[in-house]
Amino acid sequence: MDTRPIGIFDSGLGGLTAVGALVQAAPWESFVYFGDTANAPYGDKTRSELAELSGHNIRFLRSRHVKAVLVACNTSTANAMDAMTGEARGLPVVGVIRAAAQAAAPLTKTGRIAVLATAATVRSGAYERAIHALLPEAEVTAVACPRLVPLIEGGHTDPADPALRSAAEEYAAPVRANRADTVILGCTHYPIVRGAIEAALEPGTALVDSGAASVGTLLAALEARDAMGDRKSAGTRQFFCSARREAFARHGTAFLGWPVENVTEIDIRKY
Ligand code: DGL
C-alpha cells in the first residue's frame, strides 16, 4: 500500500476530465492537481517549449511527494514524454495517448478513426503511431482544433454558445467527410464540451475520452507496484494552478459537479 497522492497535470481545466474519472473509479486515492493556466494553451507551443513546461510541472509534483504522475495532457504526452520521464527520477509517468488508442480500437467497425486534438499533438503524429500499432490498416483523420481550448478556459462551454458551435462545426466537417465512426477526443479539455462536439458529428459516432481512458492505465500501474492507496479511507484533493485561481475553481466546480476549492496559485517557473 502507498498512501502518497497521485500527481496530475494539464495546461488548465482539461485534466479535470481525468480527475472526474479517477474520483469515480478510486475514491480512496489522494491527488495533487496542477493546471498550468499561466501558460495555456499548450497546443500552440513548440516541442522544446513543451519539454521545458512539462519539466517544471513534473518537478513541482515531485516536490509534493507524489507516488506517480498522470500526464492528463495529450500535448505534453505527444511532445515531451522523454523529458518528463527523465525529470520523474523513477516515478511512474502515465500518459494519455496509448490508453485512448486502446479504447478506440475495439469501438471502430469501419477502421476509420478521427482524432480531434491540439495543433502540437496533431503535428507530432503520436496518435497515428499509437493507432497503427494496434490497427495497422486504420485510416486516421487528425484534425487540429486550436479554437477550442481558449473557449473552454474562458468558460464558453454551453453547447448553444455561438462561438463554440461554429468551432465544433468547423472541426467536425473533415470527420464527417472522411466518414469516421469513432472519434478520439485527443485533448483532455474536449470532453468538457462533449455536447457541442457530439451535436456537430454524425449521430451514433463513438467518442473516446482520453483523460478517462488513462485512469485505467494509471490504476493498473499502481496495482502492479503494490502502490494503491488505502481503500478504507477517503482520498484528499489538492488543487494548484499558475494563474486565474478563481476562474479555475469556478469552471472546475461547474464541470465536475463537486467543489474545486482551496485552489493555490503558484509560480511554476520556480520549480
Ligand atoms: N488539455 C491538453 C491536451 O490534452 C492541452 C490543451 C492546450 O493547452 O492546448 O492536449
mmCIF file of C-alpha atoms and ligand atoms in Angstrom:
data_model
loop_
_atom_site.group_PDB
_atom_site.id
_atom_site.type_symbol
_atom_site.label_atom_id
_atom_site.label_comp_id
_atom_site.label_asym_id
_atom_site.label_seq_id
_atom_site.Cartn_x
_atom_site.Cartn_y
_atom_site.Cartn_z
ATOM 1 C CA MET A 1 0.000 0.000 0.000
ATOM 2 C CA ASP A 2 1.158 3.564 -0.704
ATOM 3 C CA THR A 3 -0.989 6.423 0.621
ATOM 4 C CA ARG A 4 1.004 9.215 -1.024
ATOM 5 C CA PRO A 5 -1.004 11.259 -3.558
ATOM 6 C CA ILE A 6 -1.046 10.838 -7.314
ATOM 7 C CA GLY A 7 0.236 13.891 -9.227
ATOM 8 C CA ILE A 8 -1.876 15.012 -12.191
ATOM 9 C CA PHE A 9 -1.246 17.929 -14.518
ATOM 10 C CA ASP A 10 -2.589 19.672 -17.590
ATOM 11 C CA SER A 11 -2.344 23.137 -19.105
ATOM 12 C CA GLY A 12 -5.544 24.091 -17.269
ATOM 13 C CA LEU A 13 -9.010 22.660 -16.774
ATOM 14 C CA GLY A 14 -8.682 19.739 -19.193
ATOM 15 C CA GLY A 15 -7.075 17.282 -16.796
ATOM 16 C CA LEU A 16 -10.154 17.557 -14.595
ATOM 17 C CA THR A 17 -11.749 15.117 -17.055
ATOM 18 C CA ALA A 18 -9.220 12.552 -15.772
ATOM 19 C CA VAL A 19 -9.790 13.686 -12.174
ATOM 20 C CA GLY A 20 -13.544 13.057 -12.506
ATOM 21 C CA ALA A 21 -12.870 9.521 -13.766
ATOM 22 C CA LEU A 22 -10.274 8.883 -11.031
ATOM 23 C CA VAL A 23 -12.598 10.005 -8.234
ATOM 24 C CA GLN A 24 -15.290 7.674 -9.583
ATOM 25 C CA ALA A 25 -13.012 4.670 -10.068
ATOM 26 C CA ALA A 26 -10.814 5.005 -6.977
ATOM 27 C CA PRO A 27 -12.292 7.487 -4.464
ATOM 28 C CA TRP A 28 -9.746 6.385 -1.863
ATOM 29 C CA GLU A 29 -6.796 7.767 -3.858
ATOM 30 C CA SER A 30 -5.434 11.185 -2.879
ATOM 31 C CA PHE A 31 -4.238 13.501 -5.621
ATOM 32 C CA VAL A 32 -2.445 16.783 -6.265
ATOM 33 C CA TYR A 33 -3.673 18.521 -9.425
ATOM 34 C CA PHE A 34 -1.784 21.257 -11.224
ATOM 35 C CA GLY A 35 -3.296 23.314 -14.060
ATOM 36 C CA ASP A 36 -0.704 25.496 -15.823
ATOM 37 C CA THR A 37 -3.211 28.243 -16.535
ATOM 38 C CA ALA A 38 -0.484 30.898 -16.886
ATOM 39 C CA ASN A 39 0.929 29.053 -19.903
ATOM 40 C CA ALA A 40 -2.234 27.653 -21.520
ATOM 41 C CA PRO A 41 -2.831 26.850 -24.279
ATOM 42 C CA TYR A 42 -0.078 24.275 -24.741
ATOM 43 C CA GLY A 43 -1.348 23.379 -28.187
ATOM 44 C CA ASP A 44 0.425 26.256 -29.955
ATOM 45 C CA LYS A 45 3.821 25.658 -28.286
ATOM 46 C CA THR A 46 6.942 24.118 -29.835
ATOM 47 C CA ARG A 47 8.350 20.762 -28.751
ATOM 48 C CA SER A 48 11.172 22.402 -26.805
ATOM 49 C CA GLU A 49 8.784 24.801 -25.041
ATOM 50 C CA LEU A 50 6.576 21.839 -24.122
ATOM 51 C CA ALA A 51 9.553 19.871 -22.782
ATOM 52 C CA GLU A 52 10.501 22.841 -20.619
ATOM 53 C CA LEU A 53 6.974 23.493 -19.297
ATOM 54 C CA SER A 54 6.315 19.804 -18.684
ATOM 55 C CA GLY A 55 9.629 19.551 -16.811
ATOM 56 C CA HIS A 56 8.553 22.345 -14.436
ATOM 57 C CA ASN A 57 5.262 20.534 -13.853
ATOM 58 C CA ILE A 58 6.963 17.230 -13.017
ATOM 59 C CA ARG A 59 9.417 18.964 -10.639
ATOM 60 C CA PHE A 60 6.528 20.733 -8.892
ATOM 61 C CA LEU A 61 4.597 17.473 -8.450
ATOM 62 C CA ARG A 62 7.753 15.733 -7.204
ATOM 63 C CA SER A 63 8.086 18.488 -4.587
ATOM 64 C CA ARG A 64 4.602 17.452 -3.359
ATOM 65 C CA HIS A 65 5.841 13.884 -2.791
ATOM 66 C CA VAL A 66 3.593 12.139 -5.272
ATOM 67 C CA LYS A 67 3.863 8.396 -5.942
ATOM 68 C CA ALA A 68 3.138 8.611 -9.694
ATOM 69 C CA VAL A 69 2.315 11.226 -12.329
ATOM 70 C CA LEU A 70 -0.667 11.151 -14.661
ATOM 71 C CA VAL A 71 0.089 13.438 -17.600
ATOM 72 C CA ALA A 72 -3.538 14.400 -18.233
ATOM 73 C CA CYS A 73 -2.474 16.372 -21.285
ATOM 74 C CA ASN A 74 -2.213 14.902 -24.769
ATOM 75 C CA THR A 75 0.036 17.721 -25.963
ATOM 76 C CA SER A 76 2.671 17.022 -23.285
ATOM 77 C CA THR A 77 2.298 13.257 -23.746
ATOM 78 C CA ALA A 78 2.832 13.634 -27.500
ATOM 79 C CA ASN A 79 5.791 16.013 -27.319
ATOM 80 C CA ALA A 80 7.614 15.693 -24.013
ATOM 81 C CA MET A 81 7.442 12.117 -22.722
ATOM 82 C CA ASP A 82 11.239 11.615 -22.727
ATOM 83 C CA ALA A 83 11.896 14.897 -20.910
ATOM 84 C CA MET A 84 9.230 14.067 -18.303
ATOM 85 C CA THR A 85 10.480 10.524 -17.701
ATOM 86 C CA GLY A 86 13.960 11.958 -17.076
ATOM 87 C CA GLU A 87 12.632 14.546 -14.616
ATOM 88 C CA ALA A 88 10.484 11.970 -12.819
ATOM 89 C CA ARG A 89 13.579 10.152 -11.430
ATOM 90 C CA GLY A 90 11.991 6.722 -11.404
ATOM 91 C CA LEU A 91 8.406 7.745 -10.572
ATOM 92 C CA PRO A 92 5.916 6.101 -12.914
ATOM 93 C CA VAL A 93 4.719 8.585 -15.566
ATOM 94 C CA VAL A 94 1.479 7.631 -17.340
ATOM 95 C CA GLY A 95 0.390 9.476 -20.482
ATOM 96 C CA VAL A 96 -2.991 9.560 -22.196
ATOM 97 C CA ILE A 97 -2.382 8.679 -25.842
ATOM 98 C CA ARG A 98 -1.808 4.919 -25.770
ATOM 99 C CA ALA A 99 -4.791 4.453 -23.444
ATOM 100 C CA ALA A 100 -7.055 6.476 -25.760
ATOM 101 C CA ALA A 101 -5.912 4.486 -28.827
ATOM 102 C CA GLN A 102 -6.566 1.245 -26.906
ATOM 103 C CA ALA A 103 -10.065 2.443 -26.026
ATOM 104 C CA ALA A 104 -10.813 3.436 -29.648
ATOM 105 C CA ALA A 105 -9.551 0.272 -31.372
ATOM 106 C CA PRO A 106 -12.398 -2.060 -30.296
ATOM 107 C CA LEU A 107 -15.049 0.619 -30.986
ATOM 108 C CA THR A 108 -14.457 1.158 -34.691
ATOM 109 C CA LYS A 109 -16.353 -1.024 -37.141
ATOM 110 C CA THR A 110 -15.076 0.654 -40.295
ATOM 111 C CA GLY A 111 -11.436 1.211 -39.296
ATOM 112 C CA ARG A 112 -11.894 4.958 -39.882
ATOM 113 C CA ILE A 113 -10.879 6.802 -36.740
ATOM 114 C CA ALA A 114 -10.663 10.565 -36.294
ATOM 115 C CA VAL A 115 -8.617 12.386 -33.694
ATOM 116 C CA LEU A 116 -9.550 15.890 -32.567
ATOM 117 C CA ALA A 117 -6.517 17.390 -30.849
ATOM 118 C CA THR A 118 -4.317 20.444 -30.478
ATOM 119 C CA ALA A 119 -2.029 21.569 -33.301
ATOM 120 C CA ALA A 120 1.061 20.341 -31.417
ATOM 121 C CA THR A 121 -0.474 16.892 -30.847
ATOM 122 C CA VAL A 122 -1.519 16.574 -34.492
ATOM 123 C CA ARG A 123 1.934 17.708 -35.663
ATOM 124 C CA SER A 124 3.648 15.075 -33.511
ATOM 125 C CA GLY A 125 1.946 12.163 -35.313
ATOM 126 C CA ALA A 126 1.691 10.396 -31.938
ATOM 127 C CA TYR A 127 -1.911 9.282 -32.429
ATOM 128 C CA GLU A 128 -1.287 7.825 -35.881
ATOM 129 C CA ARG A 129 1.595 5.785 -34.416
ATOM 130 C CA ALA A 130 -0.415 4.598 -31.420
ATOM 131 C CA ILE A 131 -3.461 3.639 -33.539
ATOM 132 C CA HIS A 132 -1.426 1.942 -36.273
ATOM 133 C CA ALA A 133 0.417 -0.110 -33.641
ATOM 134 C CA LEU A 134 -2.979 -1.647 -32.797
ATOM 135 C CA LEU A 135 -4.771 -1.451 -36.163
ATOM 136 C CA PRO A 136 -2.214 -1.231 -38.984
ATOM 137 C CA GLU A 137 -4.913 -0.736 -41.653
ATOM 138 C CA ALA A 138 -6.818 2.027 -39.821
ATOM 139 C CA GLU A 139 -7.472 5.272 -41.688
ATOM 140 C CA VAL A 140 -6.727 8.103 -39.281
ATOM 141 C CA THR A 141 -8.042 11.636 -39.792
ATOM 142 C CA ALA A 142 -6.309 14.034 -37.399
ATOM 143 C CA VAL A 143 -7.894 17.466 -37.032
ATOM 144 C CA ALA A 144 -6.232 20.363 -35.194
ATOM 145 C CA CYS A 145 -8.811 22.352 -33.182
ATOM 146 C CA PRO A 146 -6.974 25.493 -31.993
ATOM 147 C CA ARG A 147 -10.097 27.484 -31.070
ATOM 148 C CA LEU A 148 -11.464 25.008 -28.510
ATOM 149 C CA VAL A 149 -9.060 25.326 -25.555
ATOM 150 C CA PRO A 150 -9.209 29.159 -25.356
ATOM 151 C CA LEU A 151 -13.029 28.945 -25.487
ATOM 152 C CA ILE A 152 -13.163 26.301 -22.735
ATOM 153 C CA GLU A 153 -10.662 28.107 -20.489
ATOM 154 C CA GLY A 154 -12.794 31.223 -20.995
ATOM 155 C CA GLY A 155 -15.906 29.406 -19.759
ATOM 156 C CA HIS A 156 -17.644 29.042 -23.165
ATOM 157 C CA THR A 157 -18.945 25.526 -22.568
ATOM 158 C CA ASP A 158 -22.677 25.859 -23.260
ATOM 159 C CA PRO A 159 -23.467 23.843 -26.440
ATOM 160 C CA ALA A 160 -25.617 26.786 -27.607
ATOM 161 C CA ASP A 161 -22.680 29.256 -27.379
ATOM 162 C CA PRO A 162 -22.357 30.579 -30.970
ATOM 163 C CA ALA A 163 -18.522 30.689 -30.996
ATOM 164 C CA LEU A 164 -18.328 27.145 -29.623
ATOM 165 C CA ARG A 165 -20.915 25.857 -32.092
ATOM 166 C CA SER A 166 -19.134 27.347 -35.059
ATOM 167 C CA ALA A 167 -15.773 25.909 -33.925
ATOM 168 C CA ALA A 168 -17.299 22.453 -33.348
ATOM 169 C CA GLU A 169 -18.936 22.507 -36.796
ATOM 170 C CA GLU A 170 -15.685 23.536 -38.484
ATOM 171 C CA TYR A 171 -13.704 20.728 -36.809
ATOM 172 C CA ALA A 172 -16.416 18.110 -37.318
ATOM 173 C CA ALA A 173 -16.570 18.760 -41.075
ATOM 174 C CA PRO A 174 -13.433 16.719 -42.016
ATOM 175 C CA VAL A 175 -14.533 13.951 -39.632
ATOM 176 C CA ARG A 176 -17.890 13.691 -41.394
ATOM 177 C CA ALA A 177 -16.282 13.976 -44.845
ATOM 178 C CA ASN A 178 -13.969 11.033 -44.075
ATOM 179 C CA ARG A 179 -16.868 9.065 -42.540
ATOM 180 C CA ALA A 180 -15.035 8.209 -39.317
ATOM 181 C CA ASP A 181 -17.220 6.121 -36.998
ATOM 182 C CA THR A 182 -15.014 6.694 -33.934
ATOM 183 C CA VAL A 183 -13.603 9.997 -32.709
ATOM 184 C CA ILE A 184 -10.886 10.293 -30.084
ATOM 185 C CA LEU A 185 -11.175 13.493 -28.062
ATOM 186 C CA GLY A 186 -7.381 13.746 -28.153
ATOM 187 C CA CYS A 187 -7.236 16.768 -25.872
ATOM 188 C CA THR A 188 -8.396 16.381 -22.300
ATOM 189 C CA HIS A 189 -10.275 19.690 -22.494
ATOM 190 C CA TYR A 190 -12.685 18.481 -25.174
ATOM 191 C CA PRO A 191 -14.969 16.238 -23.046
ATOM 192 C CA ILE A 192 -15.923 19.457 -21.222
ATOM 193 C CA VAL A 193 -17.674 20.483 -24.483
ATOM 194 C CA ARG A 194 -18.701 16.981 -25.480
ATOM 195 C CA GLY A 195 -22.296 18.151 -26.081
ATOM 196 C CA ALA A 196 -21.246 20.705 -28.714
ATOM 197 C CA ILE A 197 -18.896 18.235 -30.422
ATOM 198 C CA GLU A 198 -21.478 15.450 -30.435
ATOM 199 C CA ALA A 199 -24.095 17.760 -31.920
ATOM 200 C CA ALA A 200 -21.769 18.577 -34.833
ATOM 201 C CA LEU A 201 -20.900 14.929 -35.627
ATOM 202 C CA GLU A 202 -22.889 12.231 -37.425
ATOM 203 C CA PRO A 203 -25.348 10.720 -34.899
ATOM 204 C CA GLY A 204 -24.035 7.457 -33.475
ATOM 205 C CA THR A 205 -20.340 8.375 -33.759
ATOM 206 C CA ALA A 206 -18.438 6.734 -30.872
ATOM 207 C CA LEU A 207 -16.454 9.197 -28.747
ATOM 208 C CA VAL A 208 -13.364 8.352 -26.675
ATOM 209 C CA ASP A 209 -12.399 10.495 -23.677
ATOM 210 C CA SER A 210 -8.589 10.380 -23.475
ATOM 211 C CA GLY A 211 -8.385 11.534 -19.842
ATOM 212 C CA ALA A 212 -10.901 8.972 -18.604
ATOM 213 C CA ALA A 213 -9.233 6.218 -20.662
ATOM 214 C CA SER A 214 -5.869 6.902 -18.984
ATOM 215 C CA VAL A 215 -7.207 6.296 -15.462
ATOM 216 C CA GLY A 216 -7.392 2.528 -16.029
ATOM 217 C CA THR A 217 -3.731 2.503 -17.118
ATOM 218 C CA LEU A 218 -2.738 4.570 -14.093
ATOM 219 C CA LEU A 219 -4.538 2.287 -11.636
ATOM 220 C CA ALA A 220 -3.065 -0.820 -13.288
ATOM 221 C CA ALA A 221 0.431 0.711 -12.935
ATOM 222 C CA LEU A 222 -0.182 1.355 -9.224
ATOM 223 C CA GLU A 223 -1.587 -2.125 -8.700
ATOM 224 C CA ALA A 224 1.454 -3.681 -10.390
ATOM 225 C CA ARG A 225 3.729 -1.822 -7.959
ATOM 226 C CA ASP A 226 1.553 -2.649 -4.951
ATOM 227 C CA ALA A 227 1.134 1.134 -4.624
ATOM 228 C CA MET A 228 -2.645 1.536 -4.359
ATOM 229 C CA GLY A 229 -3.880 3.739 -1.504
ATOM 230 C CA ASP A 230 -5.920 2.648 1.476
ATOM 231 C CA ARG A 231 -9.307 1.560 0.101
ATOM 232 C CA LYS A 232 -10.890 2.103 3.504
ATOM 233 C CA SER A 233 -10.169 5.849 3.615
ATOM 234 C CA ALA A 234 -11.330 8.837 1.556
ATOM 235 C CA GLY A 235 -8.619 10.397 -0.607
ATOM 236 C CA THR A 236 -7.547 14.030 -0.189
ATOM 237 C CA ARG A 237 -7.817 16.533 -3.080
ATOM 238 C CA GLN A 238 -5.388 19.395 -3.597
ATOM 239 C CA PHE A 239 -5.603 21.866 -6.474
ATOM 240 C CA PHE A 240 -2.925 24.236 -7.766
ATOM 241 C CA CYS A 241 -2.807 26.498 -10.798
ATOM 242 C CA SER A 242 -0.454 29.179 -12.098
ATOM 243 C CA ALA A 243 -2.977 31.994 -12.866
ATOM 244 C CA ARG A 244 -6.650 32.990 -12.559
ATOM 245 C CA ARG A 245 -7.310 30.876 -9.474
ATOM 246 C CA GLU A 246 -10.921 31.960 -9.087
ATOM 247 C CA ALA A 247 -11.916 31.192 -12.678
ATOM 248 C CA PHE A 248 -10.195 27.809 -12.387
ATOM 249 C CA ALA A 249 -12.193 26.992 -9.226
ATOM 250 C CA ARG A 250 -15.479 28.236 -10.701
ATOM 251 C CA HIS A 251 -15.206 26.449 -14.065
ATOM 252 C CA GLY A 252 -13.770 23.327 -12.433
ATOM 253 C CA THR A 253 -16.657 23.131 -9.973
ATOM 254 C CA ALA A 254 -19.199 23.614 -12.757
ATOM 255 C CA PHE A 255 -17.661 20.804 -14.794
ATOM 256 C CA LEU A 256 -17.056 18.252 -12.035
ATOM 257 C CA GLY A 257 -20.262 18.893 -10.117
ATOM 258 C CA TRP A 258 -18.418 18.918 -6.798
ATOM 259 C CA PRO A 259 -16.453 21.771 -5.250
ATOM 260 C CA VAL A 260 -12.999 22.546 -6.574
ATOM 261 C CA GLU A 261 -11.951 24.672 -3.614
ATOM 262 C CA ASN A 262 -8.867 25.977 -1.820
ATOM 263 C CA VAL A 263 -7.026 26.352 -5.116
ATOM 264 C CA THR A 264 -3.485 27.602 -4.526
ATOM 265 C CA GLU A 265 -1.788 29.781 -7.141
ATOM 266 C CA ILE A 266 1.930 29.110 -7.629
ATOM 267 C CA ASP A 267 4.782 30.424 -9.773
ATOM 268 C CA ILE A 268 5.565 27.263 -11.714
ATOM 269 C CA ARG A 269 8.820 28.732 -13.120
ATOM 270 C CA LYS A 270 10.323 28.377 -9.651
ATOM 271 C CA TYR A 271 10.250 24.586 -9.895
HETATM 272 N N1 DGL B 1 -5.616 19.559 -22.441
HETATM 273 C C1 DGL B 1 -4.385 19.484 -23.138
HETATM 274 C C2 DGL B 1 -4.290 18.347 -24.076
HETATM 275 O O1 DGL B 1 -4.821 17.289 -23.767
HETATM 276 C C3 DGL B 1 -3.746 20.796 -23.548
HETATM 277 C C4 DGL B 1 -4.559 21.725 -24.353
HETATM 278 C C5 DGL B 1 -3.884 23.064 -24.581
HETATM 279 O O2 DGL B 1 -3.480 23.701 -23.602
HETATM 280 O O3 DGL B 1 -3.744 23.467 -25.747
HETATM 281 O O4 DGL B 1 -3.659 18.405 -25.095
#
